[in-house]
PDB file of C-alpha atoms in Angstrom:
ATOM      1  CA  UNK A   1       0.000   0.000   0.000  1.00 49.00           C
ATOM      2  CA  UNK A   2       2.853   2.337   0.786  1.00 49.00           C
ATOM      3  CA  UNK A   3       4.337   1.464  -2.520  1.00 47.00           C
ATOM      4  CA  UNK A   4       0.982   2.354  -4.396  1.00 43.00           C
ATOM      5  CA  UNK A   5       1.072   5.825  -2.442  1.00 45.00           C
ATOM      6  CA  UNK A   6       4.401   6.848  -3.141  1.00 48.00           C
ATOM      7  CA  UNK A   7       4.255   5.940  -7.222  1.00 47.00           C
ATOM      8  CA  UNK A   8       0.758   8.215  -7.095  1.00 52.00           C
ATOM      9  CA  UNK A   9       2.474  11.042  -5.400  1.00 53.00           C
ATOM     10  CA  UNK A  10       6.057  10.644  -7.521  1.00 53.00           C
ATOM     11  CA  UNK A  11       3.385  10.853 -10.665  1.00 54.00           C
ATOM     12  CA  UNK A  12       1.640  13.504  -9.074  1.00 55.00           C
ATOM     13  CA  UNK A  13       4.598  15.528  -8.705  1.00 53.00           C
ATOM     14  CA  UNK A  14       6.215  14.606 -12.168  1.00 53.00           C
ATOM     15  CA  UNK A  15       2.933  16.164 -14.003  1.00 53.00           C
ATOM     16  CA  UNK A  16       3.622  19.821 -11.681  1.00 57.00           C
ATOM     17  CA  UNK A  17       6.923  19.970 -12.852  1.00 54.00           C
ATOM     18  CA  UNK A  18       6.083  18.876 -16.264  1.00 55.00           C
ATOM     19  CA  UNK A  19       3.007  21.716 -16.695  1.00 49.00           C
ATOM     20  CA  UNK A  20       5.811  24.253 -14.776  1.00 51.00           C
ATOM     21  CA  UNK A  21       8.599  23.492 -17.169  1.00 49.00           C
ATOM     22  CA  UNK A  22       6.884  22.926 -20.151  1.00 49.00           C
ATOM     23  CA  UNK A  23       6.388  26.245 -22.323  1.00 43.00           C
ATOM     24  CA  UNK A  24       3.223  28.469 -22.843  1.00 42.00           C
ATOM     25  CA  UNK A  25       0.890  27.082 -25.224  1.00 39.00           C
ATOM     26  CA  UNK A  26       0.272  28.829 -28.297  1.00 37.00           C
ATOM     27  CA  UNK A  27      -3.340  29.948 -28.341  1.00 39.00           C
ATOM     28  CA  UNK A  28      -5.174  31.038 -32.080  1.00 36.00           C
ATOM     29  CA  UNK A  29      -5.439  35.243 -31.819  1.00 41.00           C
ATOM     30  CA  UNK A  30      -8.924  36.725 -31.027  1.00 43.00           C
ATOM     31  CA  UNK A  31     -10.268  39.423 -32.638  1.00 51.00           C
ATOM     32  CA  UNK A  32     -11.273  42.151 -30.476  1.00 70.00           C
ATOM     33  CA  UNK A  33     -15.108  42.968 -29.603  1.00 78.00           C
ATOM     34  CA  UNK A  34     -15.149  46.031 -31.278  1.00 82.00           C
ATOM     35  CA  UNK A  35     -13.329  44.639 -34.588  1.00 84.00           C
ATOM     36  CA  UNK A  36     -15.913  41.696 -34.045  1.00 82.00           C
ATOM     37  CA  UNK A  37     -18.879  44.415 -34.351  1.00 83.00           C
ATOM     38  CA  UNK A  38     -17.571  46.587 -37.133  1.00 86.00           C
ATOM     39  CA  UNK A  39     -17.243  43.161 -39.326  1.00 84.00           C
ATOM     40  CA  UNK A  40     -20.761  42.442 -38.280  1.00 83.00           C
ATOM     41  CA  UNK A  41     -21.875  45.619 -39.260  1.00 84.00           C
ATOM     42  CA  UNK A  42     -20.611  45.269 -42.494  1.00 83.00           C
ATOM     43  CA  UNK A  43     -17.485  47.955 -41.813  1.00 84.00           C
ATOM     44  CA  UNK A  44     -14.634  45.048 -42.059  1.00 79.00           C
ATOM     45  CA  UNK A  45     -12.242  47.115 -43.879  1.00 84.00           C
ATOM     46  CA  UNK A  46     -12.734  50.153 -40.739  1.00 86.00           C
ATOM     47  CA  UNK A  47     -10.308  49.549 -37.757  1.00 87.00           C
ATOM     48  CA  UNK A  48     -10.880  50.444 -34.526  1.00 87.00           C
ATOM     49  CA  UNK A  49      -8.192  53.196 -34.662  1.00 89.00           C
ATOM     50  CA  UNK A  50     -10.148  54.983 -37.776  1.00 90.00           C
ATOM     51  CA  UNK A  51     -13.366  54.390 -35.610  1.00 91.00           C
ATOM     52  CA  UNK A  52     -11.501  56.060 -32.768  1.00 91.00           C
ATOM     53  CA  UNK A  53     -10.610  59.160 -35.174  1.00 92.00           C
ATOM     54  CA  UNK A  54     -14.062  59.048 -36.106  1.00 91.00           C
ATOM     55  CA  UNK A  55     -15.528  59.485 -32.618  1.00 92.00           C
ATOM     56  CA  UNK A  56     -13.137  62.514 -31.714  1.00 93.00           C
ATOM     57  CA  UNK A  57     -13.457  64.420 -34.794  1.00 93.00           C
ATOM     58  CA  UNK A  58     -17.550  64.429 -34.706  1.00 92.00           C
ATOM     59  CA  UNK A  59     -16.813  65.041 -30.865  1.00 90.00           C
ATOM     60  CA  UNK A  60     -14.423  68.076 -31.592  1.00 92.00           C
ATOM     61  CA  UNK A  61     -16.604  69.385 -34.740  1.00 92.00           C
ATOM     62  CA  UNK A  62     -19.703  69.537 -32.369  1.00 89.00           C
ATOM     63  CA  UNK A  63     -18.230  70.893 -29.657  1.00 88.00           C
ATOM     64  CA  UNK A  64     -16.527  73.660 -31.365  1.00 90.00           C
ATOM     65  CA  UNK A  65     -20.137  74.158 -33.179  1.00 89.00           C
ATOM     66  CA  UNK A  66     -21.951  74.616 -30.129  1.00 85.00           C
ATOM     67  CA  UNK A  67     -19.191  76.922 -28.336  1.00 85.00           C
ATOM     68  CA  UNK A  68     -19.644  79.312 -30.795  1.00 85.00           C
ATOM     69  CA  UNK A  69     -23.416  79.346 -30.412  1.00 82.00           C
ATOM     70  CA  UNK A  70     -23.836  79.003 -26.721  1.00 80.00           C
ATOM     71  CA  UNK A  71     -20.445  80.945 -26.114  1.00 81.00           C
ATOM     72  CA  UNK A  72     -20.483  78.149 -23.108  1.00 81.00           C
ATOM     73  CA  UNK A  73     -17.518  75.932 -22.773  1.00 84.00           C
ATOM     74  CA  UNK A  74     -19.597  73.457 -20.729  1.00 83.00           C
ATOM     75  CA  UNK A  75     -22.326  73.304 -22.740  1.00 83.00           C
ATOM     76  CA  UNK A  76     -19.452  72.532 -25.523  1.00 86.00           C
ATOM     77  CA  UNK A  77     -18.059  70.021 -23.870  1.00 86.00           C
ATOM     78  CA  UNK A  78     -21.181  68.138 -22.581  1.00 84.00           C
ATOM     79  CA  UNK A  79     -22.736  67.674 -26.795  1.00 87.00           C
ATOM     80  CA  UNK A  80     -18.941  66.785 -27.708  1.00 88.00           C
ATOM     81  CA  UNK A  81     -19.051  64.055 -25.551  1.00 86.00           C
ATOM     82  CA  UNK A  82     -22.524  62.836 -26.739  1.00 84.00           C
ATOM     83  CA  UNK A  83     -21.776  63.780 -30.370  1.00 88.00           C
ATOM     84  CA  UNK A  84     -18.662  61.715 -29.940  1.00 89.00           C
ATOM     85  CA  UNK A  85     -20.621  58.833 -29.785  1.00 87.00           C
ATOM     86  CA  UNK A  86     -22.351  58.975 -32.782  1.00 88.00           C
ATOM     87  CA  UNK A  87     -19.775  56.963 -34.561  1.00 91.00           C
ATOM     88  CA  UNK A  88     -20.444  53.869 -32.472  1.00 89.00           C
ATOM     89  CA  UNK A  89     -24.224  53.940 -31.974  1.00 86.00           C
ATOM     90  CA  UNK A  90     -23.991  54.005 -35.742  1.00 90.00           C
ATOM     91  CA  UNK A  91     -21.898  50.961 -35.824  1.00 90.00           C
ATOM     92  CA  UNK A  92     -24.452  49.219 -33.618  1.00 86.00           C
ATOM     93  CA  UNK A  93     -27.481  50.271 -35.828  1.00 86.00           C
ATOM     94  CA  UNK A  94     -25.485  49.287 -38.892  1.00 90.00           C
ATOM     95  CA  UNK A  95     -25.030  45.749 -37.147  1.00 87.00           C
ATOM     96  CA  UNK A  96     -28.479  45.152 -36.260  1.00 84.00           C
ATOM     97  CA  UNK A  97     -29.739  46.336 -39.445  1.00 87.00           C
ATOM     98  CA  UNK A  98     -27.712  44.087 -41.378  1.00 87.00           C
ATOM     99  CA  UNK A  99     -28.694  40.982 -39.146  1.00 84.00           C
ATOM    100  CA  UNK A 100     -32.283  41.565 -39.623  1.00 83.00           C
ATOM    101  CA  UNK A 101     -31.312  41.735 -43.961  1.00 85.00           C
ATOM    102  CA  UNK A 102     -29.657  38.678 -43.454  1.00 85.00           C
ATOM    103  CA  UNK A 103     -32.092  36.865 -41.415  1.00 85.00           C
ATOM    104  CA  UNK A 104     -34.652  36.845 -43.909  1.00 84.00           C
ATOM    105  CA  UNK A 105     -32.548  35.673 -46.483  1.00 88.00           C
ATOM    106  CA  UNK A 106     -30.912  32.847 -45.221  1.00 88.00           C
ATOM    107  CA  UNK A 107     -33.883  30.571 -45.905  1.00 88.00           C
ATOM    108  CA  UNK A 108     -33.149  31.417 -49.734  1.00 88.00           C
ATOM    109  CA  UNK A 109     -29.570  30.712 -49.535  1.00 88.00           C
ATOM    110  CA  UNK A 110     -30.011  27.139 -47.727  1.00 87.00           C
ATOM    111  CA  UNK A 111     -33.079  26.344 -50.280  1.00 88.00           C
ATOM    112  CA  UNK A 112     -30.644  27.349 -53.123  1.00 88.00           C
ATOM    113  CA  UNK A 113     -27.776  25.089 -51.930  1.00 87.00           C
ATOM    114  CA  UNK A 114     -30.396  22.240 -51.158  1.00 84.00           C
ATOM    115  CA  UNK A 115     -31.446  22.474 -54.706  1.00 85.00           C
ATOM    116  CA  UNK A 116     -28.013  22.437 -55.979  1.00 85.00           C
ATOM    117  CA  UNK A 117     -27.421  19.458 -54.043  1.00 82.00           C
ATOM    118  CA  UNK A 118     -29.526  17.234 -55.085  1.00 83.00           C
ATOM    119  CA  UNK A 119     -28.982  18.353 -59.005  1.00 83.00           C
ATOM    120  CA  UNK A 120     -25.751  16.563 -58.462  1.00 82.00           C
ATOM    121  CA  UNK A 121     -23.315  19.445 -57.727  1.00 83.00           C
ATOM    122  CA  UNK A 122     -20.281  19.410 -55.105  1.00 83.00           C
ATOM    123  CA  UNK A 123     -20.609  21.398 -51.657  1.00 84.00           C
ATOM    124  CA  UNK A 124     -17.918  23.738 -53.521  1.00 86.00           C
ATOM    125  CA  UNK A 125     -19.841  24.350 -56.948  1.00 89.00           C
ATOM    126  CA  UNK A 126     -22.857  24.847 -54.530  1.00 87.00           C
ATOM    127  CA  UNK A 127     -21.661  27.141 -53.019  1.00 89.00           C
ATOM    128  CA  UNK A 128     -19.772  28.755 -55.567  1.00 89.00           C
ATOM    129  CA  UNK A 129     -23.597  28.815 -57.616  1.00 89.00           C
ATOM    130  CA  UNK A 130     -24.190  31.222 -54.838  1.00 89.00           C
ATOM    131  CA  UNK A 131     -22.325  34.030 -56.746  1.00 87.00           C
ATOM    132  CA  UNK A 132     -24.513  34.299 -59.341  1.00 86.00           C
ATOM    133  CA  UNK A 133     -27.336  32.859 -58.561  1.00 85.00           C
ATOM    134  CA  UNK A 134     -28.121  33.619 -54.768  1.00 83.00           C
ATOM    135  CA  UNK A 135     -29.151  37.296 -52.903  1.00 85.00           C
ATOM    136  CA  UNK A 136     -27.909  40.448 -54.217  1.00 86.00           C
ATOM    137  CA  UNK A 137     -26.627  41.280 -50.893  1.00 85.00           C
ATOM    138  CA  UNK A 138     -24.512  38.342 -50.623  1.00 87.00           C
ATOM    139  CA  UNK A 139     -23.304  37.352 -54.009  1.00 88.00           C
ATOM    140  CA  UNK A 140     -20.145  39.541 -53.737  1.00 88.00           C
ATOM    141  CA  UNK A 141     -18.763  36.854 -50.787  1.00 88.00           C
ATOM    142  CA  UNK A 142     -19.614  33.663 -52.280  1.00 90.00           C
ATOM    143  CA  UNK A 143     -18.317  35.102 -55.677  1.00 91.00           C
ATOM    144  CA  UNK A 144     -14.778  35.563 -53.538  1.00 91.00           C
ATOM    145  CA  UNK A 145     -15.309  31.843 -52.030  1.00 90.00           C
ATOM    146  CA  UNK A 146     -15.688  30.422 -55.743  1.00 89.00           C
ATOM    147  CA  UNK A 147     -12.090  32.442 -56.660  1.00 91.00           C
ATOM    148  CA  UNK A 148     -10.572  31.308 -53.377  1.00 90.00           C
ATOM    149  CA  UNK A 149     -11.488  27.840 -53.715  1.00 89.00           C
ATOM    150  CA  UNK A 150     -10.293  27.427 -57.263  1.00 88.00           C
ATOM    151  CA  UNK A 151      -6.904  29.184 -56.605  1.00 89.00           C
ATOM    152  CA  UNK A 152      -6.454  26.757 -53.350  1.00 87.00           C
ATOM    153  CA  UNK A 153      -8.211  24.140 -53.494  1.00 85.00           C
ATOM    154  CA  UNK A 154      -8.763  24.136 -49.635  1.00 87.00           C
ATOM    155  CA  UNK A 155     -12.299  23.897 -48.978  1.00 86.00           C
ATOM    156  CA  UNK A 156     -11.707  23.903 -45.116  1.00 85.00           C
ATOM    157  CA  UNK A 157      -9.545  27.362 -45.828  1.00 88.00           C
ATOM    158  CA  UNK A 158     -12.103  29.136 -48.036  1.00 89.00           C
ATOM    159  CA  UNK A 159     -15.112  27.985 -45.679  1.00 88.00           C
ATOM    160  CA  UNK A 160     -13.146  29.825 -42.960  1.00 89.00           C
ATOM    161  CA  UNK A 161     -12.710  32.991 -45.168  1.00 89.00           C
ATOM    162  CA  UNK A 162     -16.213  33.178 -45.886  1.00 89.00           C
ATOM    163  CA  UNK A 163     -17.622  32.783 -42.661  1.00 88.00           C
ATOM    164  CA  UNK A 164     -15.081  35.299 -41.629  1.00 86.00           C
ATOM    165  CA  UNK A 165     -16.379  37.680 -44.792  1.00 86.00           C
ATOM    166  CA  UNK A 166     -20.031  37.103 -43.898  1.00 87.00           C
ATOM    167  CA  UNK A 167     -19.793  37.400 -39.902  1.00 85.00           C
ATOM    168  CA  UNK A 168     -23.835  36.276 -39.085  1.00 85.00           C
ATOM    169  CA  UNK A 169     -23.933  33.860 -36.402  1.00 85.00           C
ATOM    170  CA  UNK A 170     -26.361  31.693 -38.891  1.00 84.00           C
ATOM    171  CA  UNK A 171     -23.770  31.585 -41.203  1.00 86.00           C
ATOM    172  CA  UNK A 172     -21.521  30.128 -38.952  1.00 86.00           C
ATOM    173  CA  UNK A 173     -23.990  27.506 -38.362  1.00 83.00           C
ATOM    174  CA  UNK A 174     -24.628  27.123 -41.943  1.00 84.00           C
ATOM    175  CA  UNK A 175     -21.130  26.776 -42.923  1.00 86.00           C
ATOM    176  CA  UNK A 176     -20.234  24.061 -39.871  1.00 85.00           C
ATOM    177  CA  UNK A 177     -22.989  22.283 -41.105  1.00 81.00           C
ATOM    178  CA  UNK A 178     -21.314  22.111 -44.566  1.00 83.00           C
ATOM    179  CA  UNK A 179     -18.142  21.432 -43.394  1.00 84.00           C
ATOM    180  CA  UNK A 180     -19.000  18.272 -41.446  1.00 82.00           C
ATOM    181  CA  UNK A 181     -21.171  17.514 -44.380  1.00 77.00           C
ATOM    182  CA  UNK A 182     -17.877  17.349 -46.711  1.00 77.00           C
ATOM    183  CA  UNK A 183     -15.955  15.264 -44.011  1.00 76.00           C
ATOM    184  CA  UNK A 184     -18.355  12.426 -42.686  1.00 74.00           C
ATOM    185  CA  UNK A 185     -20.404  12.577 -45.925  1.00 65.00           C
ATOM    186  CA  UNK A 186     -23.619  10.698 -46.362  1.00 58.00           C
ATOM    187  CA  UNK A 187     -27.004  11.126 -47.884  1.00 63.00           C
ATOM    188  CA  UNK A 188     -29.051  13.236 -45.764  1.00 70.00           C
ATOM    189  CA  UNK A 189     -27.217  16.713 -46.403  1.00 74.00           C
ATOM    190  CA  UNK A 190     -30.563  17.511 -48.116  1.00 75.00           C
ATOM    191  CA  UNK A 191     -32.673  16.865 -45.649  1.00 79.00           C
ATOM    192  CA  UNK A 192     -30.746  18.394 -43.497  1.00 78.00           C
ATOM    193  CA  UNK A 193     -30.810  21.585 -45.777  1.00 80.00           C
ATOM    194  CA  UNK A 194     -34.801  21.476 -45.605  1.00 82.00           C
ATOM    195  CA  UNK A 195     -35.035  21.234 -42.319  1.00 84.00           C
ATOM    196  CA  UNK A 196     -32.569  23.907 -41.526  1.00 81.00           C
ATOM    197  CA  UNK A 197     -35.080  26.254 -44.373  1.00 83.00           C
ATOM    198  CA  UNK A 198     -37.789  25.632 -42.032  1.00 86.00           C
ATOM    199  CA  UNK A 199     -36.579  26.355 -38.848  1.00 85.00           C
ATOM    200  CA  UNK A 200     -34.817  30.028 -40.195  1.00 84.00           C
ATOM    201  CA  UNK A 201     -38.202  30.762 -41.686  1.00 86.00           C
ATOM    202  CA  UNK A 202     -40.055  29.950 -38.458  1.00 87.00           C
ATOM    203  CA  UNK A 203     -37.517  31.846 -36.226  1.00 83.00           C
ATOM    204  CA  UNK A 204     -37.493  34.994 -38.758  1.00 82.00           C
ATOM    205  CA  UNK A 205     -41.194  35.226 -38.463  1.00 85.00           C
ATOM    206  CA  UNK A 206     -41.382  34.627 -34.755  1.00 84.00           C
ATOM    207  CA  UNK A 207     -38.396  37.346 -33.970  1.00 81.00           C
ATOM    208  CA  UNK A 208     -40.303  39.470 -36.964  1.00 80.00           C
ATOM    209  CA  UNK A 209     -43.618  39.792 -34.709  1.00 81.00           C
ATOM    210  CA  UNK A 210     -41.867  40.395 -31.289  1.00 79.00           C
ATOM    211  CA  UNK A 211     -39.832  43.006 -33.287  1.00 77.00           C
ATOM    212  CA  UNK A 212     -42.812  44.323 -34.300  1.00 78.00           C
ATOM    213  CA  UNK A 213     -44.550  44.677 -30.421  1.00 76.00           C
ATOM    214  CA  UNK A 214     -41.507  45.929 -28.541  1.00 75.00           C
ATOM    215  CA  UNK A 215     -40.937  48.724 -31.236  1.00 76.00           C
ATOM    216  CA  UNK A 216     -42.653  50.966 -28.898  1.00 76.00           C
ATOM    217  CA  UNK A 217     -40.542  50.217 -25.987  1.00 74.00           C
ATOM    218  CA  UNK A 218     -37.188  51.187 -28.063  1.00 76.00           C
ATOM    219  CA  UNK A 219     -38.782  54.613 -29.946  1.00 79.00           C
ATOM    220  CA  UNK A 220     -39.834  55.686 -26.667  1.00 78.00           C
ATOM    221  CA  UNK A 221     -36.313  55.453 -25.094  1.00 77.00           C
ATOM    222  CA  UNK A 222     -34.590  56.767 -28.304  1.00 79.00           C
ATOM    223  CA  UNK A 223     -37.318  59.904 -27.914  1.00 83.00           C
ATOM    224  CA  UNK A 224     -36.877  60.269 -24.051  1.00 81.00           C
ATOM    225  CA  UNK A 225     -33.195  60.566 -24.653  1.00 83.00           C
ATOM    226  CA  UNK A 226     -33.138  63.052 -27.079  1.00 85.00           C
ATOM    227  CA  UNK A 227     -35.690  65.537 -25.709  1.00 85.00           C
ATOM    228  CA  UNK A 228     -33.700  66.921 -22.819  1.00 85.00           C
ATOM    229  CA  UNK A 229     -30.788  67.267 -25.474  1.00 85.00           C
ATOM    230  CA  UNK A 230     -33.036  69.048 -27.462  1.00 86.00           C
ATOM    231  CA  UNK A 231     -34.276  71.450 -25.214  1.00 85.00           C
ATOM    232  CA  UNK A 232     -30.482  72.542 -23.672  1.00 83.00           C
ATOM    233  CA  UNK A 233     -29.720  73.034 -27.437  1.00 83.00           C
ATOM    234  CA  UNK A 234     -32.843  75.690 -28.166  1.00 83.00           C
ATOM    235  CA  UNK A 235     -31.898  76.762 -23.876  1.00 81.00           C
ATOM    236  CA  UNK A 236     -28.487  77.595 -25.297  1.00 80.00           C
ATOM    237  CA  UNK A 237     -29.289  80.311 -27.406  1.00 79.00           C
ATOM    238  CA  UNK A 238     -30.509  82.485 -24.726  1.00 80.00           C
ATOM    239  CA  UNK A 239     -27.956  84.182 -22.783  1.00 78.00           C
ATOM    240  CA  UNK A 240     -29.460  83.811 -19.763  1.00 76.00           C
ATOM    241  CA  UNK A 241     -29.612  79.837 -19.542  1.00 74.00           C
ATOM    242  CA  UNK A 242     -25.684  79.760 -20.790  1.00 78.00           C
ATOM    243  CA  UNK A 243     -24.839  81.445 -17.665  1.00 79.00           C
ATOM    244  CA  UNK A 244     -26.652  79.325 -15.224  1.00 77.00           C
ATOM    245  CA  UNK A 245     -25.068  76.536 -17.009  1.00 77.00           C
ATOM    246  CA  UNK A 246     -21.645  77.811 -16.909  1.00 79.00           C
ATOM    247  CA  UNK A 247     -21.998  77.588 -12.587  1.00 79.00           C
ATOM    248  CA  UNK A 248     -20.497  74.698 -10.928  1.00 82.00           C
ATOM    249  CA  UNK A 249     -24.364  73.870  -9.943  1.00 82.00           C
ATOM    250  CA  UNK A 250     -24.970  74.184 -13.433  1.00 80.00           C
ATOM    251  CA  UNK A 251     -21.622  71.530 -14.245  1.00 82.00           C
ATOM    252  CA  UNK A 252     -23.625  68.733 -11.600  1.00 85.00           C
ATOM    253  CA  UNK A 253     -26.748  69.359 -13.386  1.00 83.00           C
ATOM    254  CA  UNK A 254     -25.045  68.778 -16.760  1.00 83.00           C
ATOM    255  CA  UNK A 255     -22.628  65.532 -16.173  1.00 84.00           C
ATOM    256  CA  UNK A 256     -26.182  64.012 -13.698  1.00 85.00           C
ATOM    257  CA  UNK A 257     -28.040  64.313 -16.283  1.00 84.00           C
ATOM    258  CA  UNK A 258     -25.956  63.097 -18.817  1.00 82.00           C
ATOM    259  CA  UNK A 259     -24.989  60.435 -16.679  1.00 83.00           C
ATOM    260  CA  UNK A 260     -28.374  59.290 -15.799  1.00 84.00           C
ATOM    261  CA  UNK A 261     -29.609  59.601 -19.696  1.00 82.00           C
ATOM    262  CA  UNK A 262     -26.966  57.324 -20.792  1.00 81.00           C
ATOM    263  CA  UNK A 263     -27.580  54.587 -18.044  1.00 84.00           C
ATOM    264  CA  UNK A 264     -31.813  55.295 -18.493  1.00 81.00           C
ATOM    265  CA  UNK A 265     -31.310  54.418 -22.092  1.00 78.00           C
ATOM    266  CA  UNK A 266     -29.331  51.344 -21.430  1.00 78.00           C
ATOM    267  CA  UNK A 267     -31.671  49.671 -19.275  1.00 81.00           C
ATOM    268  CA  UNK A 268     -34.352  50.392 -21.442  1.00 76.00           C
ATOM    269  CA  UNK A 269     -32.776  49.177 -24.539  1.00 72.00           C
ATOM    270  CA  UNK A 270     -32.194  45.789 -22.857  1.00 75.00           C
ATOM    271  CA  UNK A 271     -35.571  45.514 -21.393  1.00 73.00           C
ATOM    272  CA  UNK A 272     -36.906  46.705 -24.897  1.00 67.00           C
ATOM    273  CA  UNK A 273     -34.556  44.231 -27.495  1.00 69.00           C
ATOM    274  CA  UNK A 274     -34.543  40.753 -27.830  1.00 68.00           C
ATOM    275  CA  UNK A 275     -31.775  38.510 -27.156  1.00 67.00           C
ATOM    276  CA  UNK A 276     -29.324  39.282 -30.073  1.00 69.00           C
ATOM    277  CA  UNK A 277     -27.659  35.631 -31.037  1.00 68.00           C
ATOM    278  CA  UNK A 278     -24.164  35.042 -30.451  1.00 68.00           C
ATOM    279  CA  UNK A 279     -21.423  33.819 -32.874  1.00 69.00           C
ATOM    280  CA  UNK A 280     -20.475  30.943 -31.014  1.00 62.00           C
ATOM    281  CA  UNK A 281     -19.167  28.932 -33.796  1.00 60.00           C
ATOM    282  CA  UNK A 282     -16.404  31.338 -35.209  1.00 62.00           C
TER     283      UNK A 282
END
């Protein structure tokens, strides 16, 4: 028994010293969260530096607009900030806009490749039929797949490229699908296809109609934002209201409010949206 004990703790020690001395494992690189949105959004070829630009030179053009109007540095100051975020709430509306686009035409593009499937064609001329013969919007990266693929010849590679160039969480699904479709093979890829039509149509016409009911919820926050913003802008051009706002009373009245607009509209955005779907399959 003593035996037994000391060869589990001389193994127990050997894999320590092993995990110490061995070196760091090489992990694949990340993208960032913000690079992850702007490719989302459509915006691949925009860094996050040039979005950073982007934000400070609205910020700075606004600011110096409403300094010489108001003649206030504070209220300057407090519409550069919000103005500064412009550029990234635009980002986010570009993202969501394009997943709804996208949503409603994935159906298509899985009925397309089903069809193309059972005429006899290859997962890679499928998909490559895509370019020509699929939705306007995403012709131009299937079109690049079909030139990838045929200057590789790596269908694993030029899967990853496009799911990379089409960044939609049903894509990824989509495009796993296809890819263990190429490897095990077998006959039911079309049945598989049909089934996966179906369930995109049902979900797009579900998330369609609860879209449709919480719109209320999200125009009322977007209008409760704006109106105080409003209102300090028209306040501004009175001489009067500049100089109240100019006091340190008037600075805590500014950054509160600003503070509690921002925070206001987040929890009311998240009450008001539905769940957005996560890539979990990039």
């Amino acid at each position: 028994m003593g035996a037994v004990l000391g060869l589990a703790w001389a193994a127990g020690l050997l894999l320590i010293a092993q995990a110490w001395l061995s070196g760091p494992r090489v992990r694949a690189p990340r993208r960032s969260r913000l690079r992850e949105s702007l490719a989302e959004a459509g915006l691949a070829q925009v860094t996050p530096a040039r979005l950073a630009a982007s934000c400070l030179g609205v910020g700075a053009v606004a600011g110096l607009a409403m300094g010489a109007v108001s003649r206030s540095p504070v209220v300057a100051v407090t519409f550069g900030a919000l103005a500064g975020y412009l550029p990234i709430a635009l980002v986010g509306w570009r993202r969501r806009k394009r997943a709804d686009e996208l949503r409603d035409l994935w159906p298509d593009v899985v009925d397309n490749l089903g069809s193309a499937v059972r005429a006899g064609l290859s997962l890679p001329e499928a998909l490559t039929q895509l370019g020509a013969r699929g939705p306007e919007q995403l012709r131009g990266a299937f079109t690049r797949f079909g030139e990838d693929y045929r200057a590789t010849g790596r269908f694993g590679e030029s899967l990853d490229r496009l799911k990379a160039a089409l960044a939609d969480p049903v894509a990824d699904r989509i495009v796993e699908s296809l890819r263990v479709a190429r490897e095990v093979g077998g006959s039911d890829l079309g049945r598989l296809l049909r089934t996966l039509s179906g369930f995109l149509r049902d979900d797009a016409r579900t998330r369609a109609e609860l879209e449709s009911r919480q719109a209320w919820t999200v125009n009322a926050a977007r209008l409760a934002v704006a109106a105080p913003w409003v209102l300090l802008a028209l306040l501004s051009l009175r001489p009067q209201a500049v100089a109240a706002y100019n006091s340190p009373a008037g600075v805590v009245v500014l950054a509160g409010g600003a503070g509690l607009c921002v925070v206001a509209y987040r929890v009311m955005m998240r009450v008001g949206r539905l769940p957005r779907e996560e890539r979990v399959l990039r």
